[in-house]
Amino acid sequence: MAQSTGNSLSIITWNTCGVKPTKGLPNKLIDIMNFGKKQKADVIFLQETHIGPRGYNEINEVRGWNSYFTVYSPRSKGVAILVNKNIPHYQYICHDEDYAGGYIVLFCQMYGQLFTLVNVYNHKEDKQVLGRLSQYFQDMITGILVIGGDFNTVLDPDFDRISASEHRQHTALRPHLEEFISSRKLVDIWASLHPKEQAFTRSQNTSHSRLDMFFMQQDKAPCAQSCEIHTVPGISDHYPVSLKIHVPEIRSMLTDVHQRLRMLGDSKLKYKTKLDRRAGRISGAEVLVAMKSLTDSSNGSREEDLMETETLKHEYNEILRKKKIPAGFNMSLNRKYKIFATILANRLQIYLAPSFRGRSKTPPQSLPYKVFLARKPSISWEFLKKALKSVGIIQSPPRDFTILKQVLPEDLGILWKLLPMDQCPLTPALLHLCLKYLEHRVQKTGTVLSVSRQRLSLLIHMEQEKQRSVFKLLSEIRKESGLSLKVTF
């Protein structure tokens, strides 16, 4: 049971399917906020805000509320956290936004207690959003952790869903959510407070599901006083969920690092750009994962890691905004450069993930040829640019990889001479990119082929009448790319 002394914090989570005015809801955001006021909410989590780089003014200027939100697309995803300005002694520390619009993390102090507030939209096509959060949590949680949002799946199908048929989306996303809450020792608050009840947050035709949830860590779950699902028709196909938390009177003092983090959000900071609302900005989670992947990663405290993560995040986003690398940054090959290069490599690898298909049917009269890609090639920038355009990278942020031209030396061969292959974070990603582009070009000849990413090779099954055109194509690729391609029979 929660202690009797202290304050209560009220939080609402709601997938509103957009916040902009519609024909049927000309005052949609006002209606949403009026519900929050009626419930005396201190904090509101919104999912599917559909905020793009040019349409954020309304959510940014909600009277009486501090707004923190992701910028992604005017048609999909997006999350926001709104904090009532009347909360006593509210102190903003810092926040982190997912580059793909899947979550936002707010570090703050309310009623004298430190909080980590996390708003999640677990999109059905983005099975990595909880993974991106997981390692970040391991190193960065401060104070009381509250996670809320639309998870697009149910935890217990027998209790949380009624439907005539199993839904593949639920089946695909559930293991990721189960792993996430298990690894972080999280408690489903509504289920723990209503173990014998059945209720739903979304209904569609004959299907009813409880997709919208709040989670807290096991040791803090007893602070949850109530959790309710509210029937609010007309605004969204989801219902809002409210959570009331008991906040103990024990005060958590802001450390020196917390104070410096607050300064990092100050408009006077040289990396701070208030109008920087581009989609695909580098997140603190990306910086942290890159930092931890390096052999020379720091062994600092959690607060020091958070400070370094936030500092580098601001610096890297300023580099991307200006599309200009600071003097001496390119080839200094220091830790800061490696972290930045690792982030770019990690993003690139997402789009180069192999598709696990069955074996292609080999033409009966074909002969197998193997094409091996040299592991330390010289690659022309123009070839890389064509390769980037060919692999469908434009589907999701980051939309512009021209910064690679400045991160990498003009003659890429220099990079591999200066660094062993396993020390250059971009090497595997660039080699995989070239391999994928080779596959793309050769497939246009109608030839059956398979790719080995580990061997950096193509196995091409060529019919005799196609051999001449394929060899001619490989010769052209050699000349335009600078790649060393070895063909064996």
GROMACS .gro file of C-alpha atoms in nm:
model
  489
    1MET     CA    1   0.000   0.000   0.000
    2ALA     CA    2   0.111   0.356  -0.069
    3GLN     CA    3   0.201   0.579   0.223
    4SER     CA    4  -0.059   0.828   0.343
    5THR     CA    5   0.170   1.131   0.338
    6GLY     CA    6   0.275   1.298   0.014
    7ASN     CA    7   0.112   1.412  -0.310
    8SER     CA    8  -0.074   1.249  -0.597
    9LEU     CA    9   0.038   1.276  -0.959
   10SER     CA   10  -0.224   1.222  -1.231
   11ILE     CA   11  -0.114   1.101  -1.578
   12ILE     CA   12  -0.328   1.028  -1.885
   13THR     CA   13  -0.222   0.829  -2.193
   14TRP     CA   14  -0.425   0.850  -2.514
   15ASN     CA   15  -0.378   0.754  -2.877
   16THR     CA   16  -0.571   1.042  -3.034
   17CYS     CA   17  -0.507   0.950  -3.401
   18GLY     CA   18  -0.373   1.298  -3.471
   19VAL     CA   19  -0.407   1.633  -3.295
   20LYS     CA   20  -0.483   1.858  -3.591
   21PRO     CA   21  -0.835   1.989  -3.666
   22THR     CA   22  -1.055   1.769  -3.884
   23LYS     CA   23  -1.387   1.826  -4.055
   24GLY     CA   24  -1.570   1.649  -3.774
   25LEU     CA   25  -1.344   1.784  -3.498
   26PRO     CA   26  -1.248   2.145  -3.580
   27ASN     CA   27  -1.116   2.193  -3.222
   28LYS     CA   28  -0.962   1.849  -3.174
   29LEU     CA   29  -0.659   1.947  -2.964
   30ILE     CA   30  -0.875   2.175  -2.748
   31ASP     CA   31  -1.119   1.888  -2.692
   32ILE     CA   32  -0.831   1.658  -2.595
   33MET     CA   33  -0.689   1.910  -2.349
   34ASN     CA   34  -1.033   1.985  -2.204
   35PHE     CA   35  -1.067   1.616  -2.118
   36GLY     CA   36  -0.728   1.634  -1.946
   37LYS     CA   37  -0.835   1.938  -1.745
   38LYS     CA   38  -1.162   1.769  -1.649
   39GLN     CA   39  -0.961   1.475  -1.514
   40LYS     CA   40  -0.726   1.719  -1.335
   41ALA     CA   41  -0.430   1.570  -1.520
   42ASP     CA   42  -0.077   1.678  -1.431
   43VAL     CA   43   0.080   1.503  -1.731
   44ILE     CA   44  -0.068   1.389  -2.064
   45PHE     CA   45   0.088   1.133  -2.298
   46LEU     CA   46  -0.038   1.150  -2.659
   47GLN     CA   47   0.034   0.894  -2.932
   48GLU     CA   48  -0.009   0.917  -3.310
   49THR     CA   49   0.022   1.294  -3.299
   50HIS     CA   50   0.110   1.300  -3.673
   51ILE     CA   51   0.346   1.595  -3.630
   52GLY     CA   52   0.572   1.676  -3.927
   53PRO     CA   53   0.852   1.936  -3.959
   54ARG     CA   54   0.605   2.208  -4.063
   55GLY     CA   55   0.302   2.138  -3.847
   56TYR     CA   56   0.411   2.155  -3.485
   57ASN     CA   57   0.301   2.504  -3.376
   58GLU     CA   58  -0.028   2.395  -3.218
   59ILE     CA   59   0.124   2.123  -3.000
   60ASN     CA   60   0.420   2.350  -2.920
   61GLU     CA   61   0.201   2.631  -2.789
   62VAL     CA   62  -0.068   2.469  -2.572
   63ARG     CA   63  -0.155   2.736  -2.317
   64GLY     CA   64  -0.076   2.634  -1.961
   65TRP     CA   65   0.130   2.329  -2.059
   66ASN     CA   66   0.497   2.251  -2.128
   67SER     CA   67   0.517   2.050  -2.451
   68TYR     CA   68   0.779   1.790  -2.547
   69PHE     CA   69   0.720   1.600  -2.871
   70THR     CA   70   0.873   1.410  -3.162
   71VAL     CA   71   0.873   1.537  -3.519
   72TYR     CA   72   0.831   1.260  -3.773
   73SER     CA   73   0.550   1.268  -4.030
   74PRO     CA   74   0.216   1.451  -4.073
   75ARG     CA   75   0.058   1.115  -4.161
   76SER     CA   76   0.188   0.865  -3.907
   77LYS     CA   77   0.352   0.796  -3.571
   78GLY     CA   78   0.460   1.070  -3.332
   79VAL     CA   79   0.432   1.109  -2.953
   80ALA     CA   80   0.409   1.401  -2.711
   81ILE     CA   81   0.431   1.462  -2.336
   82LEU     CA   82   0.249   1.766  -2.199
   83VAL     CA   83   0.318   1.879  -1.841
   84ASN     CA   84   0.081   2.109  -1.654
   85LYS     CA   85   0.260   2.433  -1.567
   86ASN     CA   86   0.075   2.442  -1.233
   87ILE     CA   87   0.263   2.142  -1.093
   88PRO     CA   88   0.446   2.270  -0.783
   89HIS     CA   89   0.824   2.295  -0.817
   90TYR     CA   90   0.837   2.134  -1.163
   91GLN     CA   91   1.196   2.116  -1.289
   92TYR     CA   92   1.284   2.011  -1.642
   93ILE     CA   93   1.615   1.822  -1.665
   94CYS     CA   94   1.633   1.696  -2.025
   95HIS     CA   95   1.443   1.483  -2.274
   96ASP     CA   96   1.518   1.244  -2.559
   97GLU     CA   97   1.321   1.185  -2.880
   98ASP     CA   98   1.321   0.871  -3.092
   99TYR     CA   99   1.439   0.953  -3.446
  100ALA     CA  100   1.156   0.740  -3.589
  101GLY     CA  101   0.880   0.899  -3.380
  102GLY     CA  102   0.828   0.590  -3.162
  103TYR     CA  103   0.893   0.729  -2.813
  104ILE     CA  104   0.990   1.029  -2.605
  105VAL     CA  105   1.166   1.019  -2.267
  106LEU     CA  106   1.139   1.310  -2.021
  107PHE     CA  107   1.369   1.346  -1.720
  108CYS     CA  108   1.223   1.588  -1.467
  109GLN     CA  109   1.149   1.666  -1.104
  110MET     CA  110   0.791   1.698  -0.974
  111TYR     CA  111   0.676   1.738  -0.615
  112GLY     CA  112   1.041   1.713  -0.515
  113GLN     CA  113   1.082   1.366  -0.674
  114LEU     CA  114   1.291   1.272  -0.977
  115PHE     CA  115   1.094   1.108  -1.259
  116THR     CA  116   1.169   0.934  -1.588
  117LEU     CA  117   0.851   0.962  -1.797
  118VAL     CA  118   0.833   0.752  -2.115
  119ASN     CA  119   0.563   0.778  -2.381
  120VAL     CA  120   0.564   0.495  -2.640
  121TYR     CA  121   0.387   0.434  -2.968
  122ASN     CA  122   0.475   0.077  -3.063
  123HIS     CA  123   0.400   0.097  -3.435
  124LYS     CA  124   0.303  -0.232  -3.599
  125GLU     CA  125   0.576  -0.193  -3.865
  126ASP     CA  126   0.852  -0.091  -3.621
  127LYS     CA  127   0.948  -0.396  -3.419
  128GLN     CA  128   1.268  -0.230  -3.292
  129VAL     CA  129   1.121   0.059  -3.091
  130LEU     CA  130   1.122  -0.129  -2.758
  131GLY     CA  131   1.471  -0.259  -2.832
  132ARG     CA  132   1.593   0.098  -2.890
  133LEU     CA  133   1.454   0.189  -2.549
  134SER     CA  134   1.579  -0.112  -2.356
  135GLN     CA  135   1.953  -0.040  -2.333
  136TYR     CA  136   1.885   0.329  -2.280
  137PHE     CA  137   1.675   0.239  -1.974
  138GLN     CA  138   1.946   0.016  -1.835
  139ASP     CA  139   2.186   0.308  -1.808
  140MET     CA  140   1.969   0.617  -1.785
  141ILE     CA  141   1.666   0.565  -1.557
  142THR     CA  142   1.649   0.835  -1.290
  143GLY     CA  143   1.399   0.831  -1.002
  144ILE     CA  144   1.047   0.693  -1.052
  145LEU     CA  145   0.995   0.535  -1.396
  146VAL     CA  146   0.650   0.563  -1.557
  147ILE     CA  147   0.595   0.416  -1.905
  148GLY     CA  148   0.268   0.470  -2.089
  149GLY     CA  149   0.139   0.446  -2.442
  150ASP     CA  150  -0.015   0.242  -2.720
  151PHE     CA  151   0.172  -0.088  -2.750
  152ASN     CA  152  -0.035  -0.225  -3.042
  153THR     CA  153  -0.054  -0.568  -2.882
  154VAL     CA  154  -0.199  -0.734  -2.573
  155LEU     CA  155  -0.011  -0.908  -2.295
  156ASP     CA  156  -0.272  -1.172  -2.213
  157PRO     CA  157  -0.494  -1.263  -2.513
  158ASP     CA  158  -0.741  -1.455  -2.293
  159PHE     CA  159  -0.814  -1.146  -2.082
  160ASP     CA  160  -0.718  -0.850  -2.299
  161ARG     CA  161  -0.873  -0.935  -2.635
  162ILE     CA  162  -1.200  -1.054  -2.786
  163SER     CA  163  -1.194  -1.144  -3.153
  164ALA     CA  164  -1.319  -1.408  -3.390
  165SER     CA  165  -0.967  -1.471  -3.519
  166GLU     CA  166  -0.604  -1.439  -3.413
  167HIS     CA  167  -0.445  -1.119  -3.539
  168ARG     CA  168  -0.094  -1.152  -3.685
  169GLN     CA  169   0.001  -0.803  -3.570
  170HIS     CA  170  -0.064  -0.895  -3.205
  171THR     CA  171   0.124  -1.223  -3.245
  172ALA     CA  172   0.428  -1.051  -3.400
  173LEU     CA  173   0.458  -0.766  -3.147
  174ARG     CA  174   0.373  -0.953  -2.826
  175PRO     CA  175   0.711  -1.129  -2.779
  176HIS     CA  176   0.891  -0.793  -2.806
  177LEU     CA  177   0.667  -0.641  -2.538
  178GLU     CA  178   0.698  -0.947  -2.312
  179GLU     CA  179   1.078  -0.936  -2.339
  180PHE     CA  180   1.078  -0.562  -2.272
  181ILE     CA  181   0.873  -0.577  -1.952
  182SER     CA  182   1.053  -0.890  -1.830
  183SER     CA  183   1.403  -0.744  -1.878
  184ARG     CA  184   1.307  -0.419  -1.704
  185LYS     CA  185   1.097  -0.587  -1.429
  186LEU     CA  186   0.788  -0.386  -1.519
  187VAL     CA  187   0.432  -0.425  -1.390
  188ASP     CA  188   0.116  -0.374  -1.598
  189ILE     CA  189  -0.058  -0.134  -1.359
  190TRP     CA  190  -0.418  -0.170  -1.481
  191ALA     CA  191  -0.399  -0.550  -1.472
  192SER     CA  192  -0.242  -0.551  -1.125
  193LEU     CA  193  -0.515  -0.322  -0.985
  194HIS     CA  194  -0.802  -0.497  -1.172
  195PRO     CA  195  -0.695  -0.866  -1.181
  196LYS     CA  196  -1.051  -1.002  -1.221
  197GLU     CA  197  -1.182  -0.743  -1.467
  198GLN     CA  198  -1.188  -0.730  -1.844
  199ALA     CA  199  -1.187  -0.395  -2.026
  200PHE     CA  200  -1.064  -0.263  -2.358
  201THR     CA  201  -0.907   0.055  -2.492
  202ARG     CA  202  -0.980   0.001  -2.861
  203SER     CA  203  -1.273  -0.149  -3.047
  204GLN     CA  204  -1.298  -0.218  -3.418
  205ASN     CA  205  -1.601  -0.403  -3.555
  206THR     CA  206  -1.615  -0.725  -3.351
  207SER     CA  207  -1.256  -0.698  -3.221
  208HIS     CA  208  -1.187  -0.545  -2.877
  209SER     CA  209  -0.837  -0.509  -2.728
  210ARG     CA  210  -0.655  -0.347  -2.435
  211LEU     CA  211  -0.361  -0.197  -2.623
  212ASP     CA  212  -0.303   0.117  -2.415
  213MET     CA  213  -0.120   0.059  -2.088
  214PHE     CA  214   0.090   0.202  -1.806
  215PHE     CA  215   0.396   0.023  -1.667
  216MET     CA  216   0.605   0.088  -1.356
  217GLN     CA  217   0.897  -0.101  -1.204
  218GLN     CA  218   0.810  -0.364  -0.944
  219ASP     CA  219   0.954  -0.175  -0.648
  220LYS     CA  220   0.759   0.142  -0.739
  221ALA     CA  221   0.433  -0.025  -0.851
  222PRO     CA  222   0.281   0.002  -0.498
  223CYS     CA  223   0.282   0.381  -0.551
  224ALA     CA  224   0.004   0.339  -0.810
  225GLN     CA  225  -0.322   0.441  -0.642
  226SER     CA  226  -0.561   0.395  -0.934
  227CYS     CA  227  -0.568   0.319  -1.307
  228GLU     CA  228  -0.887   0.364  -1.509
  229ILE     CA  229  -1.006   0.332  -1.870
  230HIS     CA  230  -1.238   0.615  -1.976
  231THR     CA  231  -1.506   0.586  -2.246
  232VAL     CA  232  -1.471   0.903  -2.455
  233PRO     CA  233  -1.648   0.864  -2.792
  234GLY     CA  234  -1.589   1.072  -3.102
  235ILE     CA  235  -1.225   1.182  -3.071
  236SER     CA  236  -1.037   0.858  -3.148
  237ASP     CA  237  -1.085   0.485  -3.191
  238HIS     CA  238  -0.882   0.448  -2.869
  239TYR     CA  239  -0.999   0.529  -2.517
  240PRO     CA  240  -0.778   0.725  -2.275
  241VAL     CA  241  -0.629   0.558  -1.967
  242SER     CA  242  -0.555   0.749  -1.646
  243LEU     CA  243  -0.303   0.669  -1.373
  244LYS     CA  244  -0.279   0.824  -1.028
  245ILE     CA  245   0.052   0.786  -0.845
  246HIS     CA  246   0.134   0.854  -0.483
  247VAL     CA  247   0.449   1.068  -0.464
  248PRO     CA  248   0.631   1.025  -0.130
  249GLU     CA  249   0.735   1.337   0.057
  250ILE     CA  250   1.100   1.231   0.050
  251ARG     CA  251   1.274   1.488  -0.169
  252SER     CA  252   1.528   1.396  -0.439
  253MET     CA  253   1.788   1.669  -0.472
  254LEU     CA  254   1.914   1.764  -0.817
  255THR     CA  255   2.282   1.676  -0.847
  256ASP     CA  256   2.543   1.890  -1.017
  257VAL     CA  257   2.503   1.676  -1.331
  258HIS     CA  258   2.126   1.734  -1.329
  259GLN     CA  259   2.185   2.109  -1.306
  260ARG     CA  260   2.428   2.095  -1.598
  261LEU     CA  261   2.175   1.893  -1.798
  262ARG     CA  262   1.918   2.165  -1.736
  263MET     CA  263   2.167   2.419  -1.870
  264LEU     CA  264   2.207   2.201  -2.178
  265GLY     CA  265   1.845   2.278  -2.260
  266ASP     CA  266   1.901   2.651  -2.214
  267SER     CA  267   1.870   2.868  -2.524
  268LYS     CA  268   2.217   3.011  -2.462
  269LEU     CA  269   2.386   2.678  -2.526
  270LYS     CA  270   2.581   2.702  -2.850
  271TYR     CA  271   2.437   2.376  -2.985
  272LYS     CA  272   2.077   2.459  -2.894
  273THR     CA  273   1.852   2.547  -3.187
  274LYS     CA  274   1.493   2.611  -3.082
  275LEU     CA  275   1.362   2.590  -3.436
  276ASP     CA  276   1.539   2.263  -3.512
  277ARG     CA  277   1.230   2.051  -3.579
  278ARG     CA  278   1.372   1.824  -3.847
  279ALA     CA  279   1.259   1.464  -3.874
  280GLY     CA  280   1.525   1.204  -3.800
  281ARG     CA  281   1.730   1.393  -3.542
  282ILE     CA  282   1.988   1.182  -3.358
  283SER     CA  283   1.854   1.054  -3.027
  284GLY     CA  284   2.032   1.011  -2.696
  285ALA     CA  285   1.958   0.640  -2.714
  286GLU     CA  286   2.153   0.616  -3.041
  287VAL     CA  287   2.446   0.803  -2.887
  288LEU     CA  288   2.446   0.580  -2.580
  289VAL     CA  289   2.433   0.256  -2.781
  290ALA     CA  290   2.722   0.380  -2.998
  291MET     CA  291   2.922   0.484  -2.691
  292LYS     CA  292   2.879   0.145  -2.525
  293SER     CA  293   2.977  -0.042  -2.842
  294LEU     CA  294   3.327   0.108  -2.849
  295THR     CA  295   3.611  -0.067  -2.673
  296ASP     CA  296   3.728   0.267  -2.529
  297SER     CA  297   3.383   0.350  -2.386
  298SER     CA  298   3.383   0.538  -2.059
  299ASN     CA  299   3.327   0.375  -1.722
  300GLY     CA  300   3.164   0.683  -1.577
  301SER     CA  301   2.861   0.700  -1.351
  302ARG     CA  302   2.506   0.684  -1.483
  303GLU     CA  303   2.474   1.061  -1.446
  304GLU     CA  304   2.806   1.123  -1.625
  305ASP     CA  305   2.696   0.896  -1.912
  306LEU     CA  306   2.369   1.089  -1.934
  307MET     CA  307   2.561   1.417  -1.943
  308GLU     CA  308   2.795   1.298  -2.219
  309THR     CA  309   2.505   1.147  -2.414
  310GLU     CA  310   2.305   1.471  -2.409
  311THR     CA  311   2.609   1.687  -2.492
  312LEU     CA  312   2.705   1.474  -2.794
  313LYS     CA  313   2.343   1.450  -2.909
  314HIS     CA  314   2.316   1.829  -2.930
  315GLU     CA  315   2.654   1.857  -3.104
  316TYR     CA  316   2.581   1.585  -3.362
  317ASN     CA  317   2.237   1.728  -3.442
  318GLU     CA  318   2.395   2.067  -3.500
  319ILE     CA  319   2.637   1.901  -3.744
  320LEU     CA  320   2.346   1.738  -3.929
  321ARG     CA  321   2.145   2.059  -3.931
  322LYS     CA  322   2.429   2.261  -4.082
  323LYS     CA  323   2.555   1.968  -4.293
  324LYS     CA  324   2.903   2.077  -4.204
  325ILE     CA  325   3.172   1.885  -4.018
  326PRO     CA  326   3.386   2.097  -3.781
  327ALA     CA  327   3.747   2.152  -3.890
  328GLY     CA  328   3.970   1.863  -3.788
  329PHE     CA  329   3.675   1.637  -3.709
  330ASN     CA  330   3.700   1.416  -4.019
  331MET     CA  331   4.028   1.240  -3.974
  332SER     CA  332   4.102   1.297  -3.607
  333LEU     CA  333   3.979   0.939  -3.552
  334ASN     CA  334   3.910   1.017  -3.189
  335ARG     CA  335   3.632   0.879  -2.971
  336LYS     CA  336   3.388   1.156  -3.064
  337TYR     CA  337   3.435   1.083  -3.437
  338LYS     CA  338   3.394   0.709  -3.383
  339ILE     CA  339   3.069   0.755  -3.191
  340PHE     CA  340   2.925   0.974  -3.467
  341ALA     CA  341   3.039   0.733  -3.740
  342THR     CA  342   2.891   0.440  -3.543
  343ILE     CA  343   2.552   0.615  -3.526
  344LEU     CA  344   2.554   0.668  -3.903
  345ALA     CA  345   2.661   0.306  -3.957
  346ASN     CA  346   2.387   0.173  -3.726
  347ARG     CA  347   2.122   0.372  -3.912
  348LEU     CA  348   2.252   0.255  -4.247
  349GLN     CA  349   2.255  -0.110  -4.139
  350ILE     CA  350   1.883  -0.092  -4.052
  351TYR     CA  351   1.802  -0.044  -4.419
  352LEU     CA  352   2.045  -0.312  -4.531
  353ALA     CA  353   1.909  -0.592  -4.312
  354PRO     CA  354   1.885  -0.914  -4.513
  355SER     CA  355   1.546  -1.051  -4.611
  356PHE     CA  356   1.522  -1.421  -4.527
  357ARG     CA  357   1.383  -1.571  -4.844
  358GLY     CA  358   1.382  -1.927  -4.961
  359ARG     CA  359   1.628  -2.048  -5.221
  360SER     CA  360   1.568  -1.918  -5.573
  361LYS     CA  361   1.500  -2.171  -5.843
  362THR     CA  362   1.818  -2.219  -6.047
  363PRO     CA  363   1.779  -2.230  -6.427
  364PRO     CA  364   1.868  -2.584  -6.548
  365GLN     CA  365   2.125  -2.469  -6.810
  366SER     CA  366   2.303  -2.212  -6.590
  367LEU     CA  367   2.658  -2.209  -6.453
  368PRO     CA  368   2.749  -2.072  -6.106
  369TYR     CA  369   2.989  -1.777  -6.084
  370LYS     CA  370   3.110  -1.620  -5.758
  371VAL     CA  371   3.183  -1.247  -5.735
  372PHE     CA  372   3.390  -1.146  -5.432
  373LEU     CA  373   3.408  -0.789  -5.304
  374ALA     CA  374   3.747  -0.676  -5.169
  375ARG     CA  375   3.728  -0.597  -4.797
  376LYS     CA  376   3.937  -0.279  -4.822
  377PRO     CA  377   3.822  -0.117  -5.144
  378SER     CA  378   3.848   0.235  -5.275
  379ILE     CA  379   3.489   0.345  -5.338
  380SER     CA  380   3.392   0.653  -5.536
  381TRP     CA  381   3.149   0.888  -5.365
  382GLU     CA  382   2.927   0.906  -5.674
  383PHE     CA  383   2.889   0.528  -5.665
  384LEU     CA  384   2.797   0.540  -5.296
  385LYS     CA  385   2.539   0.808  -5.368
  386LYS     CA  386   2.375   0.589  -5.634
  387ALA     CA  387   2.386   0.293  -5.397
  388LEU     CA  388   2.210   0.490  -5.123
  389LYS     CA  389   1.931   0.589  -5.360
  390SER     CA  390   1.881   0.230  -5.476
  391VAL     CA  391   1.803   0.061  -5.144
  392GLY     CA  392   1.485   0.243  -5.048
  393ILE     CA  393   1.640   0.446  -4.768
  394ILE     CA  394   1.405   0.737  -4.831
  395GLN     CA  395   1.117   0.553  -4.661
  396SER     CA  396   1.215   0.670  -4.313
  397PRO     CA  397   1.451   0.923  -4.148
  398PRO     CA  398   1.730   1.007  -4.180
  399ARG     CA  399   1.630   1.127  -4.527
  400ASP     CA  400   1.968   1.272  -4.618
  401PHE     CA  401   2.302   1.089  -4.598
  402THR     CA  402   2.508   1.359  -4.772
  403ILE     CA  403   2.684   1.412  -4.439
  404LEU     CA  404   2.871   1.087  -4.516
  405LYS     CA  405   3.070   1.275  -4.779
  406GLN     CA  406   3.215   1.498  -4.507
  407VAL     CA  407   3.257   1.228  -4.245
  408LEU     CA  408   3.457   1.016  -4.487
  409PRO     CA  409   3.779   1.124  -4.660
  410GLU     CA  410   3.753   1.200  -5.031
  411ASP     CA  411   3.966   0.898  -5.111
  412LEU     CA  412   3.803   0.623  -4.905
  413GLY     CA  413   4.109   0.408  -4.955
  414ILE     CA  414   4.297   0.638  -4.714
  415LEU     CA  415   4.050   0.555  -4.439
  416TRP     CA  416   4.116   0.183  -4.456
  417LYS     CA  417   4.494   0.238  -4.473
  418LEU     CA  418   4.486   0.446  -4.156
  419LEU     CA  419   4.252   0.219  -3.962
  420PRO     CA  420   4.225  -0.158  -3.929
  421MET     CA  421   3.894  -0.267  -4.077
  422ASP     CA  422   3.747  -0.367  -3.740
  423GLN     CA  423   3.817  -0.020  -3.597
  424CYS     CA  424   3.631   0.180  -3.861
  425PRO     CA  425   3.261   0.178  -3.765
  426LEU     CA  426   3.140   0.257  -4.116
  427THR     CA  427   3.336  -0.017  -4.296
  428PRO     CA  428   3.086  -0.305  -4.260
  429ALA     CA  429   2.788  -0.082  -4.342
  430LEU     CA  430   2.951   0.062  -4.655
  431LEU     CA  431   3.060  -0.280  -4.778
  432HIS     CA  432   2.709  -0.418  -4.724
  433LEU     CA  433   2.570  -0.115  -4.907
  434CYS     CA  434   2.793  -0.185  -5.207
  435LEU     CA  435   2.698  -0.552  -5.200
  436LYS     CA  436   2.327  -0.469  -5.196
  437TYR     CA  437   2.371  -0.227  -5.485
  438LEU     CA  438   2.560  -0.492  -5.683
  439GLU     CA  439   2.269  -0.729  -5.625
  440HIS     CA  440   2.026  -0.459  -5.739
  441ARG     CA  441   2.219  -0.393  -6.062
  442VAL     CA  442   2.280  -0.757  -6.155
  443GLN     CA  443   1.918  -0.857  -6.088
  444LYS     CA  444   1.809  -0.621  -6.366
  445THR     CA  445   1.968  -0.858  -6.618
  446GLY     CA  446   1.713  -1.123  -6.519
  447THR     CA  447   1.987  -1.340  -6.368
  448VAL     CA  448   1.921  -1.557  -6.062
  449LEU     CA  449   2.162  -1.481  -5.778
  450SER     CA  450   2.207  -1.510  -5.403
  451VAL     CA  451   2.401  -1.291  -5.162
  452SER     CA  452   2.638  -1.387  -4.881
  453ARG     CA  453   2.683  -1.088  -4.651
  454GLN     CA  454   2.939  -1.267  -4.435
  455ARG     CA  455   3.155  -1.362  -4.734
  456LEU     CA  456   3.087  -1.031  -4.914
  457SER     CA  457   3.006  -1.220  -5.229
  458LEU     CA  458   2.741  -1.284  -5.493
  459LEU     CA  459   2.663  -1.628  -5.633
  460ILE     CA  460   2.532  -1.569  -5.985
  461HIS     CA  461   2.365  -1.847  -6.184
  462MET     CA  462   2.421  -1.744  -6.546
  463GLU     CA  463   2.272  -1.897  -6.854
  464GLN     CA  464   2.514  -1.891  -7.146
  465GLU     CA  465   2.324  -1.625  -7.343
  466LYS     CA  466   2.340  -1.385  -7.044
  467GLN     CA  467   2.709  -1.427  -6.957
  468ARG     CA  468   2.833  -1.159  -7.194
  469SER     CA  469   2.590  -0.892  -7.069
  470VAL     CA  470   2.657  -0.974  -6.701
  471PHE     CA  471   3.037  -0.963  -6.742
  472LYS     CA  472   3.005  -0.635  -6.930
  473LEU     CA  473   2.795  -0.494  -6.644
  474LEU     CA  474   3.049  -0.606  -6.382
  475SER     CA  475   3.326  -0.437  -6.583
  476GLU     CA  476   3.126  -0.113  -6.594
  477ILE     CA  477   3.068  -0.130  -6.218
  478ARG     CA  478   3.442  -0.177  -6.157
  479LYS     CA  479   3.522   0.140  -6.353
  480GLU     CA  480   3.256   0.365  -6.201
  481SER     CA  481   3.294   0.245  -5.843
  482GLY     CA  482   3.663   0.177  -5.794
  483LEU     CA  483   3.568  -0.158  -5.639
  484SER     CA  484   3.790  -0.460  -5.672
  485LEU     CA  485   3.567  -0.745  -5.793
  486LYS     CA  486   3.707  -1.094  -5.827
  487VAL     CA  487   3.502  -1.339  -6.038
  488THR     CA  488   3.559  -1.714  -6.000
  489PHE     CA  489   3.390  -2.009  -6.169
   0.00000   0.00000   0.00000
